[in-house]
Amino acid sequence: MEAIEIFAHNPGPMTGAGNHTYLIPGRRTVLIDAGTGDPRHLDAVDRELSARGRRLDAVLVTHAHGDHASGAGALAARWPEAAFFKYPSPARDGKYPAPWQPLADGDRVRAGDGLLTVVHTPGHAPDHVAFWDEAAATLFCGDLAVLGSTVVILWSHGGSVTQYLASLERVLALAPQRMLPAHGPVIEDPRALLLAYRAHRQAREDQVLDALARGCGTIPEMVAVIYPDLQEALRPMAGESVHAHLVKLLDEGRVAQDGERFAPVRDPLPRSLSGEAR
Ligand SMILES: [Zn+2]
């Protein structure tokens, strides 16, 4: 299906050059991601619609972060007939009022003259979905991947390394030929990027375990060792990432927590010393 990239006009420290949204024209004209409501974005959507004699029928949002969802209200005001869809996020959806209808994993959504399949891909955010155009082997991947960068997993915003790794595996299994992201250039070799992300998370986890083994017990101590040259302003963000990795290790029983301190859990007893080997 045809996808027209439309810039959301929201450059900033968290969005880089700003977000891409994608207009899919056809019998049911759909916009993927809502941007932030910048009038230049709305006007650009309007121009593309007018050029094709279409109206906006639906808006599909990848997740409830402001740069993807906060423009929904402005779009709803300009195109009152449009329907709005996202995977429910009870904690955050109220922040971005629009007549949201729920998406579920595996839903098939009409878009343009074809179909998109909803792929729930939590990790960056609990409600993150990607949209799979099977006919073109193209994935609208939201914030699952950003070429030239890694994806931020903010523990305090519901980010989960365990879920993110599972989402990477899920998308690897789809074997997309192309991914259209919300940030950065089109991803022409998704497999290479997804494998690099997997390796990056493993390397980061190894660094966290190494810092723990060297006696760093608190998140600020670990950040100081893992990111020695990081500027002060970015340290809280790095702490969020370390925390997200610690939660995975806690879930796996490989790390224990006591208040603000973390410690590695010793390897289980070798079999020769355990009851099983009597
Ligand atoms: Zn995001």
Short mmCIF file of C-alpha atoms and ligand atoms in Angstrom, two decimals:
data_model
loop_
_atom_site.label_atom_id
_atom_site.label_comp_id
_atom_site.label_asym_id
_atom_site.label_seq_id
_atom_site.Cartn_x
_atom_site.Cartn_y
_atom_site.Cartn_z
CA MET A 1 0.00 0.00 0.00
CA GLU A 2 1.09 3.55 -0.64
CA ALA A 3 2.39 5.38 2.45
CA ILE A 4 3.02 9.12 2.33
CA GLU A 5 5.44 10.32 4.99
CA ILE A 6 4.22 13.52 6.66
CA PHE A 7 6.49 15.40 9.05
CA ALA A 8 4.92 16.26 12.41
CA HIS A 9 6.99 19.47 12.90
CA ASN A 10 8.07 18.61 16.45
CA PRO A 11 11.86 18.52 16.65
CA GLY A 12 13.22 18.42 20.19
CA PRO A 13 15.58 16.72 22.64
CA MET A 14 13.34 13.64 22.93
CA THR A 15 12.16 13.44 19.31
CA GLY A 16 15.37 14.22 17.40
CA ALA A 17 14.49 15.77 14.07
CA GLY A 18 10.80 15.23 14.85
CA ASN A 19 8.23 12.53 14.14
CA HIS A 20 7.14 10.95 10.90
CA THR A 21 3.49 10.14 10.46
CA TYR A 22 2.22 8.11 7.49
CA LEU A 23 -0.87 8.73 5.42
CA ILE A 24 -2.25 5.68 3.61
CA PRO A 25 -4.69 6.89 0.97
CA GLY A 26 -7.42 4.74 -0.54
CA ARG A 27 -10.96 3.57 0.06
CA ARG A 28 -10.28 4.04 3.76
CA THR A 29 -7.69 6.77 4.19
CA VAL A 30 -5.71 6.26 7.37
CA LEU A 31 -3.08 8.28 9.22
CA ILE A 32 -0.55 6.38 11.33
CA ASP A 33 0.33 8.40 14.43
CA ALA A 34 -1.20 11.71 15.36
CA GLY A 35 1.83 13.96 15.89
CA THR A 36 1.42 16.80 18.35
CA GLY A 37 -1.26 18.92 16.68
CA ASP A 38 1.17 21.39 15.10
CA PRO A 39 -0.86 23.40 12.54
CA ARG A 40 1.81 22.76 9.90
CA HIS A 41 1.27 19.02 10.33
CA LEU A 42 -2.51 19.38 10.05
CA ASP A 43 -2.11 21.54 6.94
CA ALA A 44 0.24 19.02 5.35
CA VAL A 45 -2.26 16.21 6.01
CA ASP A 46 -4.98 18.40 4.50
CA ARG A 47 -2.90 19.09 1.38
CA GLU A 48 -2.23 15.38 0.77
CA LEU A 49 -5.92 14.55 1.28
CA SER A 50 -7.09 17.35 -1.03
CA ALA A 51 -4.61 16.35 -3.74
CA ARG A 52 -6.24 12.90 -3.80
CA GLY A 53 -9.84 13.95 -3.20
CA ARG A 54 -9.92 11.97 0.06
CA ARG A 55 -11.09 12.67 3.57
CA LEU A 56 -9.42 11.36 6.70
CA ASP A 57 -11.27 8.21 7.77
CA ALA A 58 -9.16 6.89 10.63
CA VAL A 59 -6.11 7.58 12.78
CA LEU A 60 -4.08 4.66 14.16
CA VAL A 61 -1.73 5.52 17.02
CA THR A 62 1.29 3.36 17.90
CA HIS A 63 1.43 4.30 21.61
CA ALA A 64 0.43 6.98 24.11
CA HIS A 65 3.61 9.04 24.16
CA GLY A 66 3.02 12.72 23.51
CA ASP A 67 4.85 12.90 20.18
CA HIS A 68 2.62 10.13 18.77
CA ALA A 69 -0.73 10.72 20.46
CA SER A 70 -1.09 14.30 21.67
CA GLY A 71 -2.23 15.57 18.27
CA ALA A 72 -5.31 13.35 18.30
CA GLY A 73 -7.55 16.07 19.71
CA ALA A 74 -6.54 18.57 17.04
CA LEU A 75 -7.07 15.97 14.29
CA ALA A 76 -10.50 15.08 15.74
CA ALA A 77 -11.47 18.76 15.74
CA ARG A 78 -10.42 19.20 12.10
CA TRP A 79 -11.81 15.85 10.84
CA PRO A 80 -14.78 15.06 13.12
CA GLU A 81 -15.79 11.98 11.09
CA ALA A 82 -12.41 10.30 11.59
CA ALA A 83 -12.24 7.26 13.89
CA PHE A 84 -9.36 6.96 16.38
CA PHE A 85 -7.72 3.70 17.35
CA LYS A 86 -5.01 2.61 19.74
CA TYR A 87 -4.12 -0.26 22.05
CA PRO A 88 -5.67 0.68 25.40
CA SER A 89 -3.44 2.26 28.06
CA PRO A 90 -5.78 3.10 30.94
CA ALA A 91 -3.05 5.04 32.74
CA ARG A 92 -2.24 7.37 29.84
CA ASP A 93 -5.08 7.52 27.32
CA GLY A 94 -6.94 10.16 29.33
CA LYS A 95 -4.01 12.51 28.79
CA TYR A 96 -4.70 12.66 25.06
CA PRO A 97 -8.48 13.00 24.70
CA ALA A 98 -9.95 11.66 21.49
CA PRO A 99 -12.80 9.23 20.80
CA TRP A 100 -10.42 6.26 21.15
CA GLN A 101 -11.52 2.82 20.05
CA PRO A 102 -9.49 -0.14 21.26
CA LEU A 103 -7.10 -2.18 19.14
CA ALA A 104 -6.09 -5.72 20.10
CA ASP A 105 -3.19 -7.88 19.02
CA GLY A 106 -3.98 -9.59 15.73
CA ASP A 107 -6.75 -7.19 14.73
CA ARG A 108 -6.98 -6.63 11.00
CA VAL A 109 -7.61 -2.99 10.20
CA ARG A 110 -8.63 -1.69 6.79
CA ALA A 111 -6.13 0.90 5.57
CA GLY A 112 -5.94 2.44 2.11
CA ASP A 113 -7.11 -0.36 -0.19
CA GLY A 114 -5.60 -3.13 1.92
CA LEU A 115 -5.28 -4.48 5.43
CA LEU A 116 -2.92 -3.87 8.31
CA THR A 117 -2.45 -6.37 11.13
CA VAL A 118 -1.98 -5.03 14.65
CA VAL A 119 1.18 -6.44 16.29
CA HIS A 120 1.37 -5.71 20.02
CA THR A 121 5.04 -4.92 20.64
CA PRO A 122 5.40 -3.68 24.24
CA GLY A 123 8.76 -2.75 25.73
CA HIS A 124 9.30 0.89 24.84
CA ALA A 125 5.76 1.43 26.16
CA PRO A 126 3.20 -1.12 27.44
CA ASP A 127 0.65 -0.13 24.78
CA HIS A 128 3.07 -0.04 21.83
CA VAL A 129 1.79 -1.60 18.62
CA ALA A 130 3.24 -1.89 15.14
CA PHE A 131 1.15 -2.20 11.98
CA TRP A 132 2.02 -5.00 9.56
CA ASP A 133 1.35 -4.67 5.85
CA GLU A 134 1.79 -8.32 4.99
CA ALA A 135 1.26 -7.86 1.26
CA ALA A 136 4.24 -5.49 1.06
CA ALA A 137 6.24 -7.10 3.92
CA THR A 138 6.39 -3.62 5.44
CA LEU A 139 6.07 -2.86 9.14
CA PHE A 140 5.02 0.55 10.43
CA CYS A 141 7.18 0.14 13.52
CA GLY A 142 6.53 3.26 15.64
CA ASP A 143 9.27 3.51 18.29
CA LEU A 144 10.31 -0.14 18.15
CA ALA A 145 13.37 0.82 16.12
CA VAL A 146 15.28 3.97 15.13
CA LEU A 147 18.08 3.61 12.60
CA GLY A 148 21.38 4.95 13.95
CA SER A 149 20.21 4.83 17.56
CA THR A 150 18.86 2.53 20.21
CA VAL A 151 15.38 2.77 21.69
CA VAL A 152 14.86 4.33 25.11
CA ILE A 153 13.22 2.06 27.66
CA LEU A 154 12.03 4.21 30.55
CA TRP A 155 11.32 2.12 33.62
CA SER A 156 9.08 4.79 35.19
CA HIS A 157 6.95 4.95 32.01
CA GLY A 158 6.17 1.24 31.94
CA GLY A 159 9.17 0.33 29.80
CA SER A 160 10.25 -3.31 30.02
CA VAL A 161 13.45 -4.86 28.69
CA THR A 162 11.93 -8.35 28.91
CA GLN A 163 8.94 -7.29 26.82
CA TYR A 164 11.12 -5.33 24.40
CA LEU A 165 13.32 -8.37 23.72
CA ALA A 166 10.20 -10.49 23.14
CA SER A 167 8.88 -7.84 20.74
CA LEU A 168 12.16 -7.88 18.81
CA GLU A 169 11.85 -11.67 18.44
CA ARG A 170 8.28 -11.32 17.29
CA VAL A 171 9.20 -8.83 14.61
CA LEU A 172 12.24 -10.88 13.53
CA ALA A 173 9.83 -13.78 12.99
CA LEU A 174 7.67 -11.62 10.70
CA ALA A 175 10.79 -11.00 8.58
CA PRO A 176 9.82 -7.53 7.34
CA GLN A 177 11.65 -6.32 4.25
CA ARG A 178 11.22 -2.70 5.26
CA MET A 179 10.26 -0.83 8.41
CA LEU A 180 8.79 2.67 8.44
CA PRO A 181 9.64 4.22 11.83
CA ALA A 182 8.30 7.23 13.71
CA HIS A 183 11.83 8.63 13.99
CA GLY A 184 14.78 8.53 11.63
CA PRO A 185 15.17 7.17 8.12
CA VAL A 186 13.37 4.21 6.54
CA ILE A 187 14.90 0.92 7.74
CA GLU A 188 15.82 -1.05 4.62
CA ASP A 189 17.52 -3.93 6.45
CA PRO A 190 15.30 -4.61 9.46
CA ARG A 191 16.91 -7.93 10.34
CA ALA A 192 20.38 -6.42 10.76
CA LEU A 193 19.06 -3.65 13.00
CA LEU A 194 16.91 -5.98 15.12
CA LEU A 195 19.83 -8.35 15.65
CA ALA A 196 22.07 -5.41 16.61
CA TYR A 197 19.44 -4.30 19.15
CA ARG A 198 19.34 -7.78 20.65
CA ALA A 199 23.13 -7.78 20.98
CA HIS A 200 23.09 -4.28 22.46
CA ARG A 201 20.65 -5.28 25.20
CA GLN A 202 22.75 -8.33 26.03
CA ALA A 203 25.88 -6.17 26.23
CA ARG A 204 24.11 -3.69 28.50
CA GLU A 205 22.88 -6.50 30.73
CA ASP A 206 26.44 -7.83 30.96
CA GLN A 207 27.61 -4.35 32.00
CA VAL A 208 24.97 -4.20 34.74
CA LEU A 209 25.96 -7.65 36.04
CA ASP A 210 29.63 -6.65 35.88
CA ALA A 211 28.96 -3.44 37.83
CA LEU A 212 27.05 -5.45 40.46
CA ALA A 213 29.89 -7.95 40.72
CA ARG A 214 32.29 -5.07 41.31
CA GLY A 215 30.20 -3.94 44.27
CA CYS A 216 28.11 -1.15 42.74
CA GLY A 217 24.86 -1.54 44.63
CA THR A 218 22.80 1.51 43.72
CA ILE A 219 21.59 2.73 40.37
CA PRO A 220 23.67 5.98 40.50
CA GLU A 221 26.78 3.89 41.27
CA MET A 222 26.08 1.64 38.31
CA VAL A 223 25.43 4.60 36.01
CA ALA A 224 28.77 6.12 37.04
CA VAL A 225 30.60 2.92 36.06
CA ILE A 226 28.63 2.05 32.91
CA TYR A 227 28.43 5.60 31.52
CA PRO A 228 31.60 7.26 32.89
CA ASP A 229 31.58 10.24 30.55
CA LEU A 230 27.86 10.98 30.53
CA GLN A 231 26.84 14.59 31.12
CA GLU A 232 24.94 15.25 34.32
CA ALA A 233 21.66 16.10 32.62
CA LEU A 234 21.46 12.67 30.92
CA ARG A 235 22.17 10.64 34.05
CA PRO A 236 18.54 10.21 35.16
CA MET A 237 17.70 8.77 31.73
CA ALA A 238 20.66 6.37 31.95
CA GLY A 239 19.44 5.42 35.43
CA GLU A 240 16.04 4.56 33.96
CA SER A 241 17.69 2.27 31.44
CA VAL A 242 19.81 0.55 34.13
CA HIS A 243 16.69 0.20 36.27
CA ALA A 244 14.81 -1.42 33.38
CA HIS A 245 17.61 -3.96 33.02
CA LEU A 246 17.63 -4.60 36.79
CA VAL A 247 13.89 -5.34 36.70
CA LYS A 248 14.53 -8.03 34.07
CA LEU A 249 17.28 -9.56 36.23
CA LEU A 250 15.04 -9.37 39.33
CA ASP A 251 12.26 -11.15 37.43
CA GLU A 252 14.72 -13.84 36.43
CA GLY A 253 15.92 -14.31 40.01
CA ARG A 254 19.47 -13.29 39.12
CA VAL A 255 19.49 -10.11 41.21
CA ALA A 256 18.04 -9.30 44.63
CA GLN A 257 16.85 -5.91 45.82
CA ASP A 258 16.97 -4.42 49.32
CA GLY A 259 15.58 -0.88 49.31
CA GLU A 260 17.78 1.14 46.94
CA ARG A 261 20.49 -1.50 46.83
CA PHE A 262 20.83 -4.35 44.40
CA ALA A 263 23.07 -7.41 44.62
CA PRO A 264 23.77 -10.37 42.37
CA VAL A 265 22.21 -13.67 43.41
CA ARG A 266 24.86 -16.36 43.71
CA ASP A 267 24.65 -19.15 41.20
CA PRO A 268 22.53 -22.02 42.50
CA LEU A 269 24.52 -24.79 44.18
CA PRO A 270 26.21 -27.13 41.72
CA ARG A 271 24.40 -30.43 41.37
CA SER A 272 27.05 -32.43 43.20
CA LEU A 273 26.32 -30.41 46.36
CA SER A 274 22.55 -30.32 46.05
CA GLY A 275 20.08 -32.90 47.25
CA GLU A 276 19.38 -34.11 43.76
CA ALA A 277 22.82 -35.71 43.33
CA ARG A 278 22.88 -37.87 46.49
ZN ZN B 1 7.67 6.74 22.38
#
